[in-house]
Structure formats: C-alpha cells, structure tokens
Amino acid sequence: MSHQRPENQRQYNFSAGPAVLPLPVLQKAQAELLCLPGIGASVMEVSHRSKAFEPIIEGAEANVRSLLRVPDNYRVLFLQGGALLQFGMIPMNLLGGKAADYVVTGSWTSKAASEAKIIGKTNVIWNGKDVFYKRKPTSSELKFNADAAYAYICSNETIEGVQYQDFPDTGSVPLVCDASSDIFCKPVDITQFGLYFACAQKNVGPAGVTLVIIRDDLVERSPEKLPSLLHYKKIAEQKSMLNTPPCFAIYMVKLVTEWLMDDMGGLEKVYAFNKEKAALLYDVIDNSNGYYKGHADKEYRSIMNVPFRLPSEELDKKFESEAKSAGLIMLSGHRSVGGLRASIYNAMPREGVVALCNFMLDFVKKNG
Ligand SMILES: *Cc1c(COP(=O)(O)O)cnc(C)c1O
C-alpha cells in the first residue's frame, strides 16, 4: 500500500469510542498538563473544592448550557460509571413503582431495557430486532402508555448506525434519551426531553465522565432509599461534588466544549460539517454498485457511525489491515456484528474522511 507512517505519528482514527479528540484540545491539555496557568500544579493534582477547579467545572457546565441552550429548569450533572450506570440509575430514580416504555432500536437500547428490568417493570413498545435494527420506528408505530414513568430512546445507535432525525412526541410522559454517540453533533431542542445523557468518550471528552441533563421535576422523583451516589437529587444538590468528581475528564469536557464554540462556531456549523463528511462517505458506499453495503436504511442512517461490509469477510479483513497500513485505523465493526465501522465524530477532520473515501475507491479498483 501507500507510504507507511512513522510509529509515533497520529493517524486518522475511526474508533467508535473512546474516540478521536480534537487536536487543538489535546495540544492545550498537553501544554497545561504539568501546570495549570496561575495554579502551579496540574489539574490532576488539586482539590476539587479548590479555587483552581471551581472555574473548570463551572465553565464546563456553562459551555454545555450554552451549546445546547439548556433552560434554567434543568440540572447539568457530571457523573461517573459511564452510560451503563445510567441504564440502572434512570429506573432507580424515575420509576417510582410504575412501568417505563422502551423503544429498542439496537444494541444499546436493548441493553438499557434489560438493565432497567433488573430494577422494575418495563414495556418494550417497539423492537427493531425483526428488521435487523436497520431503522427506527415511524411515529405511527409508536404507542406510548399514558401512565408510563418515562419513555426511553437512544438518539443514535452506535453499533448499528441508526439515528433519529426527529423525536417522538410522548405527551406528558417524560422522554429519556441516550445521546452518548451523537450529543453535540447538531443542535437539539433539550425541552423535548426529561432526561438527556451521554458518556463522554464518543463526542465530548475522555472516558470517565457522563453528562446528565435532567429536568427539575424528575430530579424530585429520586426515592429516599438509594445510596447517595446513585441519587440524582443528592448529586444535583451538591453540584456533582458529593464526592471527588473525575476532575481531569471534566477539564477535558471544558476544553472540547470550548473548541465546539470558539473553533467550530457552534452546533449549526458543526452540523453542516458533519453532514458533509457523512455524505462523502455514504456517496462512496451508494455508488459502489453494491460492493460496499451500509447497514441502516437510508433515511435513518447515522452521520456519526457508518457501519458497512464488503462482499466477503475475507475482504473485510483485507480492507481493515490495508487501511491500517495506509494510516486509517480502528475501522473494525463492533465485536457483536462484525464488518467495518467508520465513526466520524465531531473531531474527525474532513481530510480523514476524504482519505478513507479515496482508500475505498482505490480498494474497489484493485479488489472489485
Ligand atoms: C458507548 C455507548 C454506551 C456505553 O457507554 P459506557 O460509558 O461504556 O457505559 C451506551 N450507549 C451508547 C449509545 C453508546 O454509544
């Protein structure tokens, strides 16, 4: 294949998560790693209750509020335990003895529904398993229970590459959304949701922190008998500082959100940038005479995660290994579904997508 890159050079990284971070963010973190300006120590070496850390967590929250236009009647929490802990905390805090509706559109909602079942009653009101998780339901297919504690969706199924374009109207039932792999990829109206959450390691920062944006009336639902660290209300009252928060990860969230606002120019521009990148890649897939096959149905396919296959598993493997030699790394599909997957989050530069497209076109010529 083309030239080998030196060992220590950054490659175009299509990992689904933990995923590529913006280079200017990594550079800033590197520059400040030994010593935060004016503090005399690293962000990893100071008290979370110090004057040094206070503006970091407050700045991160302010940036999240500004980017997503989060109204005042929502709390922004920085938690640990990843998205998976939210799969449990959501029913623990919100069920209140009732049942919740789950819309299962892929691996992550399937996992969320089974975790919730450990805690209480769930109704899977739509399951995309029979359509191989290639699409989300249409609004006419969804019948929410009026007395449900909440309704649960995932805005972007990271493994299957299926993304909601607009969200179902659940009336007075609060809508809960796992946005782990598409938060900040475009503007979103937060008021559609009662709770909107995302682990950081796809589109927000490093692993170790999870963003939870929760409406005040849902914060009030936390039952008395829950350990403090699983209790939204107690966490909200202490501004995510019930105990030591993941300080470094929160610092990185502050840098990434700053980058989204200052360098990228806000979420409208980020959306245009992401749509264009995704279109480049899907065009190559669509114009390959079936050589490359995408997973999701066209109307529902994701602008963040693009799973695809070649005509055989041997070719999938050959593609992946030659792509790696060409500086295009982490392209293997999720272990549960195989094939290939290109994750093209906010931090993936356009040049990375162009390089992948060119590689794909070249690969068909040689192996088609
Ligand atoms: C990655 C991912 C998860 C799991 O996140 P963890 O932080 O590893 O628990 C859940 N939901 C979605 C949509 C994801 O992309």
Tab-separated table of C-alpha atoms and ligand atoms in Angstrom:
chain	number	residue	atom	x	y	z
A	1	MET	CA	0.000	0.000	0.000
A	2	SER	CA	0.952	3.663	0.106
A	3	HIS	CA	3.629	5.052	2.372
A	4	GLN	CA	3.912	3.783	5.935
A	5	ARG	CA	3.518	6.451	8.567
A	6	PRO	CA	6.096	6.721	11.332
A	7	GLU	CA	5.251	4.846	14.522
A	8	ASN	CA	4.629	7.875	16.670
A	9	GLN	CA	2.558	9.874	14.202
A	10	ARG	CA	-1.170	10.374	14.768
A	11	GLN	CA	-3.318	8.506	12.237
A	12	TYR	CA	-6.887	9.054	11.139
A	13	ASN	CA	-8.715	7.315	13.973
A	14	PHE	CA	-12.211	5.948	13.243
A	15	SER	CA	-12.688	4.359	16.677
A	16	ALA	CA	-16.275	4.215	17.957
A	17	GLY	CA	-15.161	5.030	21.476
A	18	PRO	CA	-13.108	6.086	23.229
A	19	ALA	CA	-12.731	8.118	20.097
A	20	VAL	CA	-10.695	10.798	18.387
A	21	LEU	CA	-10.382	14.113	20.239
A	22	PRO	CA	-9.809	17.489	18.582
A	23	LEU	CA	-6.087	18.059	18.071
A	24	PRO	CA	-6.168	21.644	19.456
A	25	VAL	CA	-7.777	20.247	22.623
A	26	LEU	CA	-5.068	17.620	23.075
A	27	GLN	CA	-2.422	20.252	22.441
A	28	LYS	CA	-3.893	22.593	25.011
A	29	ALA	CA	-4.172	19.783	27.553
A	30	GLN	CA	-0.562	18.856	26.818
A	31	ALA	CA	0.593	22.430	27.296
A	32	GLU	CA	-1.261	22.680	30.627
A	33	LEU	CA	-0.623	19.139	31.827
A	34	LEU	CA	2.221	19.952	34.213
A	35	CYS	CA	0.874	23.256	35.372
A	36	LEU	CA	-2.481	24.992	35.016
A	37	PRO	CA	-1.817	28.653	34.285
A	38	GLY	CA	-1.572	30.566	37.553
A	39	ILE	CA	-2.119	27.473	39.725
A	40	GLY	CA	1.304	25.897	39.957
A	41	ALA	CA	0.055	22.314	39.659
A	42	SER	CA	-1.691	20.001	37.221
A	43	VAL	CA	-5.497	19.773	37.159
A	44	MET	CA	-4.920	16.198	38.397
A	45	GLU	CA	-3.122	17.448	41.490
A	46	VAL	CA	-5.504	19.988	43.019
A	47	SER	CA	-8.511	19.694	45.291
A	48	HIS	CA	-11.871	19.511	43.532
A	49	ARG	CA	-13.057	22.020	46.146
A	50	SER	CA	-10.272	24.479	45.351
A	51	LYS	CA	-10.438	27.846	43.621
A	52	ALA	CA	-8.427	26.181	40.849
A	53	PHE	CA	-11.057	23.585	39.979
A	54	GLU	CA	-14.205	25.628	40.592
A	55	PRO	CA	-13.972	27.628	37.332
A	56	ILE	CA	-13.265	24.412	35.429
A	57	ILE	CA	-16.438	22.551	36.422
A	58	GLU	CA	-18.479	25.760	36.283
A	59	GLY	CA	-17.027	26.588	32.868
A	60	ALA	CA	-17.779	23.108	31.546
A	61	GLU	CA	-21.380	23.406	32.739
A	62	ALA	CA	-21.770	26.902	31.282
A	63	ASN	CA	-20.455	25.676	27.915
A	64	VAL	CA	-22.841	22.700	27.866
A	65	ARG	CA	-25.726	25.029	28.720
A	66	SER	CA	-24.744	27.459	26.019
A	67	LEU	CA	-24.192	24.878	23.254
A	68	LEU	CA	-27.456	23.033	23.913
A	69	ARG	CA	-29.424	26.081	25.122
A	70	VAL	CA	-30.268	24.227	28.325
A	71	PRO	CA	-33.117	26.045	30.130
A	72	ASP	CA	-32.830	27.035	33.801
A	73	ASN	CA	-35.219	24.328	34.945
A	74	TYR	CA	-32.700	21.628	34.028
A	75	ARG	CA	-29.662	20.496	36.040
A	76	VAL	CA	-26.403	19.586	34.300
A	77	LEU	CA	-24.636	16.782	36.177
A	78	PHE	CA	-21.175	15.261	35.757
A	79	LEU	CA	-21.291	11.640	36.866
A	80	GLN	CA	-19.121	8.537	36.741
A	81	GLY	CA	-19.957	4.972	35.762
A	82	GLY	CA	-20.449	5.635	32.043
A	83	ALA	CA	-23.674	5.293	30.124
A	84	LEU	CA	-24.139	1.817	31.548
A	85	LEU	CA	-24.640	3.145	35.076
A	86	GLN	CA	-27.347	5.460	33.727
A	87	PHE	CA	-29.150	2.393	32.366
A	88	GLY	CA	-29.615	1.478	36.051
A	89	MET	CA	-29.846	4.914	37.672
A	90	ILE	CA	-32.654	6.038	35.392
A	91	PRO	CA	-35.105	3.344	36.504
A	92	MET	CA	-33.833	3.502	40.125
A	93	ASN	CA	-34.642	7.209	40.318
A	94	LEU	CA	-37.557	7.632	37.951
A	95	LEU	CA	-39.740	4.516	38.027
A	96	GLY	CA	-41.498	5.223	41.332
A	97	GLY	CA	-43.305	1.876	41.202
A	98	LYS	CA	-44.642	2.446	37.690
A	99	ALA	CA	-43.515	0.887	34.386
A	100	ALA	CA	-41.414	2.558	31.678
A	101	ASP	CA	-41.701	2.316	27.884
A	102	TYR	CA	-38.579	1.328	25.928
A	103	VAL	CA	-38.094	1.773	22.191
A	104	VAL	CA	-35.492	-0.821	21.223
A	105	THR	CA	-33.673	0.271	18.087
A	106	GLY	CA	-30.365	-1.547	18.533
A	107	SER	CA	-27.785	-2.960	20.891
A	108	TRP	CA	-27.674	-0.037	23.326
A	109	THR	CA	-31.427	0.304	23.893
A	110	SER	CA	-31.645	-3.458	24.164
A	111	LYS	CA	-29.022	-3.351	26.914
A	112	ALA	CA	-30.742	-0.384	28.593
A	113	ALA	CA	-34.076	-2.218	28.649
A	114	SER	CA	-32.550	-5.341	30.157
A	115	GLU	CA	-30.744	-3.318	32.840
A	116	ALA	CA	-33.989	-1.498	33.682
A	117	LYS	CA	-35.764	-4.825	34.042
A	118	ILE	CA	-33.456	-5.642	36.960
A	119	ILE	CA	-34.935	-2.647	38.787
A	120	GLY	CA	-38.592	-2.679	37.821
A	121	LYS	CA	-41.222	-3.041	35.145
A	122	THR	CA	-40.503	-2.191	31.517
A	123	ASN	CA	-42.588	-2.388	28.370
A	124	VAL	CA	-40.706	-2.746	25.115
A	125	ILE	CA	-43.200	-0.914	22.920
A	126	TRP	CA	-41.222	-1.381	19.722
A	127	ASN	CA	-38.387	-3.763	18.929
A	128	GLY	CA	-36.335	-3.383	15.774
A	129	LYS	CA	-34.779	-6.826	16.123
A	130	ASP	CA	-37.038	-8.258	13.396
A	131	VAL	CA	-35.826	-5.603	10.953
A	132	PHE	CA	-32.209	-6.276	11.976
A	133	TYR	CA	-32.041	-2.858	13.624
A	134	LYS	CA	-31.872	-1.200	10.229
A	135	ARG	CA	-34.329	1.547	11.068
A	136	LYS	CA	-36.068	3.367	13.862
A	137	PRO	CA	-39.871	3.187	14.170
A	138	THR	CA	-42.169	5.632	12.398
A	139	SER	CA	-44.369	7.750	14.663
A	140	SER	CA	-47.457	5.702	13.739
A	141	GLU	CA	-45.726	2.548	15.002
A	142	LEU	CA	-45.221	4.013	18.461
A	143	LYS	CA	-47.982	3.762	21.044
A	144	PHE	CA	-46.710	5.119	24.325
A	145	ASN	CA	-48.507	4.202	27.548
A	146	ALA	CA	-50.048	7.347	29.010
A	147	ASP	CA	-49.225	6.214	32.558
A	148	ALA	CA	-45.599	5.265	31.880
A	149	ALA	CA	-42.997	6.636	34.318
A	150	TYR	CA	-40.942	7.673	31.307
A	151	ALA	CA	-40.275	6.669	27.703
A	152	TYR	CA	-36.751	5.689	26.699
A	153	ILE	CA	-34.926	6.043	23.385
A	154	CYS	CA	-31.350	6.200	22.071
A	155	SER	CA	-30.859	9.044	19.577
A	156	ASN	CA	-28.023	7.248	17.791
A	157	GLU	CA	-27.387	3.517	17.932
A	158	THR	CA	-23.608	3.477	17.804
A	159	ILE	CA	-23.246	-0.146	16.742
A	160	GLU	CA	-25.928	-0.293	14.038
A	161	GLY	CA	-25.541	3.311	12.823
A	162	VAL	CA	-29.237	4.226	13.126
A	163	GLN	CA	-30.058	7.805	14.133
A	164	TYR	CA	-33.272	9.651	14.916
A	165	GLN	CA	-33.892	12.723	12.745
A	166	ASP	CA	-36.752	13.889	14.931
A	167	PHE	CA	-38.021	12.655	18.235
A	168	PRO	CA	-41.364	11.077	19.118
A	169	ASP	CA	-43.980	13.130	20.909
A	170	THR	CA	-44.656	11.393	24.211
A	171	GLY	CA	-47.124	13.951	25.538
A	172	SER	CA	-46.858	14.301	29.297
A	173	VAL	CA	-44.649	11.219	29.635
A	174	PRO	CA	-41.025	12.388	30.071
A	175	LEU	CA	-38.742	11.310	27.239
A	176	VAL	CA	-35.345	9.937	28.287
A	177	CYS	CA	-32.613	9.889	25.653
A	178	ASP	CA	-29.226	8.178	25.487
A	179	ALA	CA	-27.250	10.576	23.281
A	180	SER	CA	-23.855	9.029	24.031
A	181	SER	CA	-22.742	8.899	20.416
A	182	ASP	CA	-24.439	11.953	18.928
A	183	ILE	CA	-24.586	14.663	21.582
A	184	PHE	CA	-23.226	17.931	20.129
A	185	CYS	CA	-23.329	16.576	16.540
A	186	LYS	CA	-26.149	19.026	15.760
A	187	PRO	CA	-28.470	21.433	17.548
A	188	VAL	CA	-31.166	19.741	19.602
A	189	ASP	CA	-34.181	21.077	21.481
A	190	ILE	CA	-33.492	19.912	25.043
A	191	THR	CA	-37.028	20.795	26.152
A	192	GLN	CA	-38.262	17.702	24.290
A	193	PHE	CA	-36.548	15.594	26.930
A	194	GLY	CA	-36.981	14.998	30.624
A	195	LEU	CA	-33.511	13.498	30.815
A	196	TYR	CA	-30.765	13.608	28.174
A	197	PHE	CA	-27.473	11.866	28.867
A	198	ALA	CA	-24.188	10.921	27.234
A	199	CYS	CA	-20.987	9.234	28.276
A	200	ALA	CA	-18.125	11.494	27.249
A	201	GLN	CA	-15.827	9.177	25.344
A	202	LYS	CA	-17.516	9.418	21.941
A	203	ASN	CA	-18.128	13.081	21.272
A	204	VAL	CA	-17.419	15.057	24.460
A	205	GLY	CA	-14.095	14.067	26.022
A	206	PRO	CA	-12.267	11.111	27.527
A	207	ALA	CA	-13.853	8.144	29.298
A	208	GLY	CA	-14.625	8.709	32.968
A	209	VAL	CA	-17.354	11.312	32.974
A	210	THR	CA	-21.016	11.123	31.930
A	211	LEU	CA	-23.173	14.145	31.258
A	212	VAL	CA	-26.737	14.015	32.569
A	213	ILE	CA	-29.126	16.856	31.772
A	214	ILE	CA	-32.252	16.394	33.845
A	215	ARG	CA	-35.413	18.467	34.351
A	216	ASP	CA	-36.145	19.674	37.880
A	217	ASP	CA	-39.403	17.744	38.296
A	218	LEU	CA	-37.553	14.492	37.534
A	219	VAL	CA	-34.787	15.323	39.994
A	220	GLU	CA	-37.539	15.427	42.615
A	221	ARG	CA	-38.501	11.824	41.884
A	222	SER	CA	-35.392	10.250	43.465
A	223	PRO	CA	-36.626	7.854	46.182
A	224	GLU	CA	-35.300	8.093	49.718
A	225	LYS	CA	-33.754	4.665	49.906
A	226	LEU	CA	-30.931	4.939	47.407
A	227	PRO	CA	-27.199	5.234	48.062
A	228	SER	CA	-26.170	8.872	47.704
A	229	LEU	CA	-24.035	8.384	44.643
A	230	LEU	CA	-26.964	6.860	42.746
A	231	HIS	CA	-29.360	9.600	43.831
A	232	TYR	CA	-29.912	12.344	41.231
A	233	LYS	CA	-31.355	14.761	43.750
A	234	LYS	CA	-28.473	14.494	46.205
A	235	ILE	CA	-25.964	14.765	43.370
A	236	ALA	CA	-27.743	17.807	41.936
A	237	GLU	CA	-27.919	19.494	45.354
A	238	GLN	CA	-24.157	19.094	45.724
A	239	LYS	CA	-23.495	20.236	42.119
A	240	SER	CA	-21.935	16.865	41.170
A	241	MET	CA	-19.500	17.159	44.091
A	242	LEU	CA	-20.933	14.646	46.526
A	243	ASN	CA	-17.504	13.084	46.355
A	244	THR	CA	-14.425	13.659	44.179
A	245	PRO	CA	-15.604	14.065	40.606
A	246	PRO	CA	-13.468	12.927	37.636
A	247	CYS	CA	-11.569	16.218	37.580
A	248	PHE	CA	-9.346	15.602	34.579
A	249	ALA	CA	-12.218	14.303	32.429
A	250	ILE	CA	-14.343	17.340	33.357
A	251	TYR	CA	-11.425	19.604	32.456
A	252	MET	CA	-11.290	17.903	29.050
A	253	VAL	CA	-15.054	18.400	28.597
A	254	LYS	CA	-14.478	22.090	29.209
A	255	LEU	CA	-11.790	22.180	26.505
A	256	VAL	CA	-13.874	20.204	23.989
A	257	THR	CA	-16.934	22.395	24.511
A	258	GLU	CA	-14.764	25.496	24.180
A	259	TRP	CA	-13.447	24.096	20.897
A	260	LEU	CA	-17.026	23.477	19.702
A	261	MET	CA	-17.972	27.079	20.421
A	262	ASP	CA	-14.832	29.015	19.534
A	263	ASP	CA	-13.080	26.986	16.811
A	264	MET	CA	-16.098	25.273	15.245
A	265	GLY	CA	-18.525	28.166	15.694
A	266	GLY	CA	-21.394	26.386	17.449
A	267	LEU	CA	-23.635	23.429	16.702
A	268	GLU	CA	-25.274	24.718	13.485
A	269	LYS	CA	-21.846	24.845	11.886
A	270	VAL	CA	-20.830	21.545	13.459
A	271	TYR	CA	-23.970	20.004	11.925
A	272	ALA	CA	-23.183	21.294	8.441
A	273	PHE	CA	-19.617	19.986	8.811
A	274	ASN	CA	-20.827	16.553	9.968
A	275	LYS	CA	-23.488	16.251	7.264
A	276	GLU	CA	-20.933	16.977	4.598
A	277	LYS	CA	-18.461	14.424	5.946
A	278	ALA	CA	-21.147	11.741	6.192
A	279	ALA	CA	-22.381	12.497	2.660
A	280	LEU	CA	-18.883	11.990	1.252
A	281	LEU	CA	-18.701	8.545	2.813
A	282	TYR	CA	-22.252	7.452	2.011
A	283	ASP	CA	-21.781	8.568	-1.604
A	284	VAL	CA	-18.869	6.181	-1.973
A	285	ILE	CA	-20.962	3.379	-0.458
A	286	ASP	CA	-24.046	4.175	-2.568
A	287	ASN	CA	-22.087	4.475	-5.813
A	288	SER	CA	-20.104	1.268	-5.383
A	289	ASN	CA	-22.632	-0.956	-7.209
A	290	GLY	CA	-23.207	-2.859	-4.004
A	291	TYR	CA	-19.530	-3.554	-3.319
A	292	TYR	CA	-19.853	-1.663	-0.074
A	293	LYS	CA	-23.111	-2.296	1.761
A	294	GLY	CA	-24.224	0.073	4.527
A	295	HIS	CA	-26.243	-1.380	7.404
A	296	ALA	CA	-29.031	1.106	8.115
A	297	ASP	CA	-31.871	2.132	5.798
A	298	LYS	CA	-31.019	5.390	4.053
A	299	GLU	CA	-33.477	7.690	5.868
A	300	TYR	CA	-32.262	6.591	9.271
A	301	ARG	CA	-28.560	6.263	8.814
A	302	SER	CA	-26.244	7.970	11.203
A	303	ILE	CA	-23.960	10.894	10.475
A	304	MET	CA	-21.699	9.712	13.327
A	305	ASN	CA	-21.239	5.961	12.876
A	306	VAL	CA	-21.115	4.327	9.459
A	307	PRO	CA	-21.121	0.515	9.590
A	308	PHE	CA	-20.528	-1.214	6.263
A	309	ARG	CA	-19.493	-4.523	4.737
A	310	LEU	CA	-17.569	-5.730	1.734
A	311	PRO	CA	-18.644	-8.748	-0.362
A	312	SER	CA	-16.952	-11.240	1.989
A	313	GLU	CA	-15.449	-11.485	5.457
A	314	GLU	CA	-12.046	-12.092	3.882
A	315	LEU	CA	-12.334	-8.799	2.034
A	316	ASP	CA	-13.483	-7.050	5.248
A	317	LYS	CA	-10.280	-8.252	6.903
A	318	LYS	CA	-8.079	-7.345	3.955
A	319	PHE	CA	-9.654	-3.883	3.837
A	320	GLU	CA	-9.119	-3.306	7.513
A	321	SER	CA	-5.497	-4.358	7.500
A	322	GLU	CA	-4.577	-2.420	4.350
A	323	ALA	CA	-6.446	0.640	5.614
A	324	LYS	CA	-4.391	0.440	8.783
A	325	SER	CA	-1.167	0.433	6.764
A	326	ALA	CA	-2.482	3.487	4.943
A	327	GLY	CA	-2.961	5.360	8.223
A	328	LEU	CA	-6.718	4.745	8.628
A	329	ILE	CA	-7.105	2.964	11.944
A	330	MET	CA	-9.758	1.388	14.227
A	331	LEU	CA	-12.139	0.537	11.394
A	332	SER	CA	-13.311	-2.861	12.617
A	333	GLY	CA	-17.020	-3.261	13.329
A	334	HIS	CA	-18.348	-3.983	16.823
A	335	ARG	CA	-17.487	-7.486	18.021
A	336	SER	CA	-21.205	-8.360	18.092
A	337	VAL	CA	-21.916	-7.556	14.435
A	338	GLY	CA	-18.596	-7.763	12.569
A	339	GLY	CA	-17.928	-5.955	9.300
A	340	LEU	CA	-16.415	-2.494	9.387
A	341	ARG	CA	-17.433	0.747	11.010
A	342	ALA	CA	-16.174	4.246	10.429
A	343	SER	CA	-17.017	6.547	13.313
A	344	ILE	CA	-16.803	10.131	12.136
A	345	TYR	CA	-17.454	12.164	15.253
A	346	ASN	CA	-17.079	15.937	15.514
A	347	ALA	CA	-13.325	15.672	15.985
A	348	MET	CA	-12.748	13.656	12.795
A	349	PRO	CA	-11.295	16.122	10.298
A	350	ARG	CA	-12.745	16.309	6.788
A	351	GLU	CA	-9.346	15.222	5.432
A	352	GLY	CA	-9.673	11.957	7.360
A	353	VAL	CA	-12.992	11.182	5.686
A	354	VAL	CA	-11.619	12.150	2.276
A	355	ALA	CA	-8.632	9.859	2.842
A	356	LEU	CA	-10.983	6.990	3.750
A	357	CYS	CA	-13.164	7.648	0.679
A	358	ASN	CA	-10.126	7.634	-1.596
A	359	PHE	CA	-8.880	4.447	0.008
A	360	MET	CA	-12.298	2.812	-0.543
A	361	LEU	CA	-12.389	3.821	-4.213
A	362	ASP	CA	-8.865	2.532	-4.700
A	363	PHE	CA	-9.675	-0.727	-2.902
A	364	VAL	CA	-12.617	-1.487	-5.221
A	365	LYS	CA	-10.417	-0.883	-8.253
A	366	LYS	CA	-7.881	-3.407	-7.009
A	367	ASN	CA	-10.217	-5.969	-5.478
A	368	GLY	CA	-13.603	-5.434	-7.105
B	1	LIG	C1	-20.818	3.699	24.143
B	1	LIG	C2	-22.264	3.735	24.404
B	1	LIG	C3	-22.799	3.286	25.621
B	1	LIG	C4	-21.955	2.678	26.701
B	1	LIG	O1	-21.145	3.592	27.301
B	1	LIG	P1	-20.243	3.235	28.577
B	1	LIG	O2	-19.745	4.558	29.022
B	1	LIG	O3	-19.164	2.308	28.094
B	1	LIG	O4	-21.119	2.580	29.587
B	1	LIG	C5	-24.162	3.405	25.792
B	1	LIG	N1	-24.961	3.923	24.853
B	1	LIG	C6	-24.478	4.353	23.676
B	1	LIG	C7	-25.403	4.917	22.662
B	1	LIG	C8	-23.115	4.264	23.415
B	1	LIG	O5	-22.626	4.704	22.236
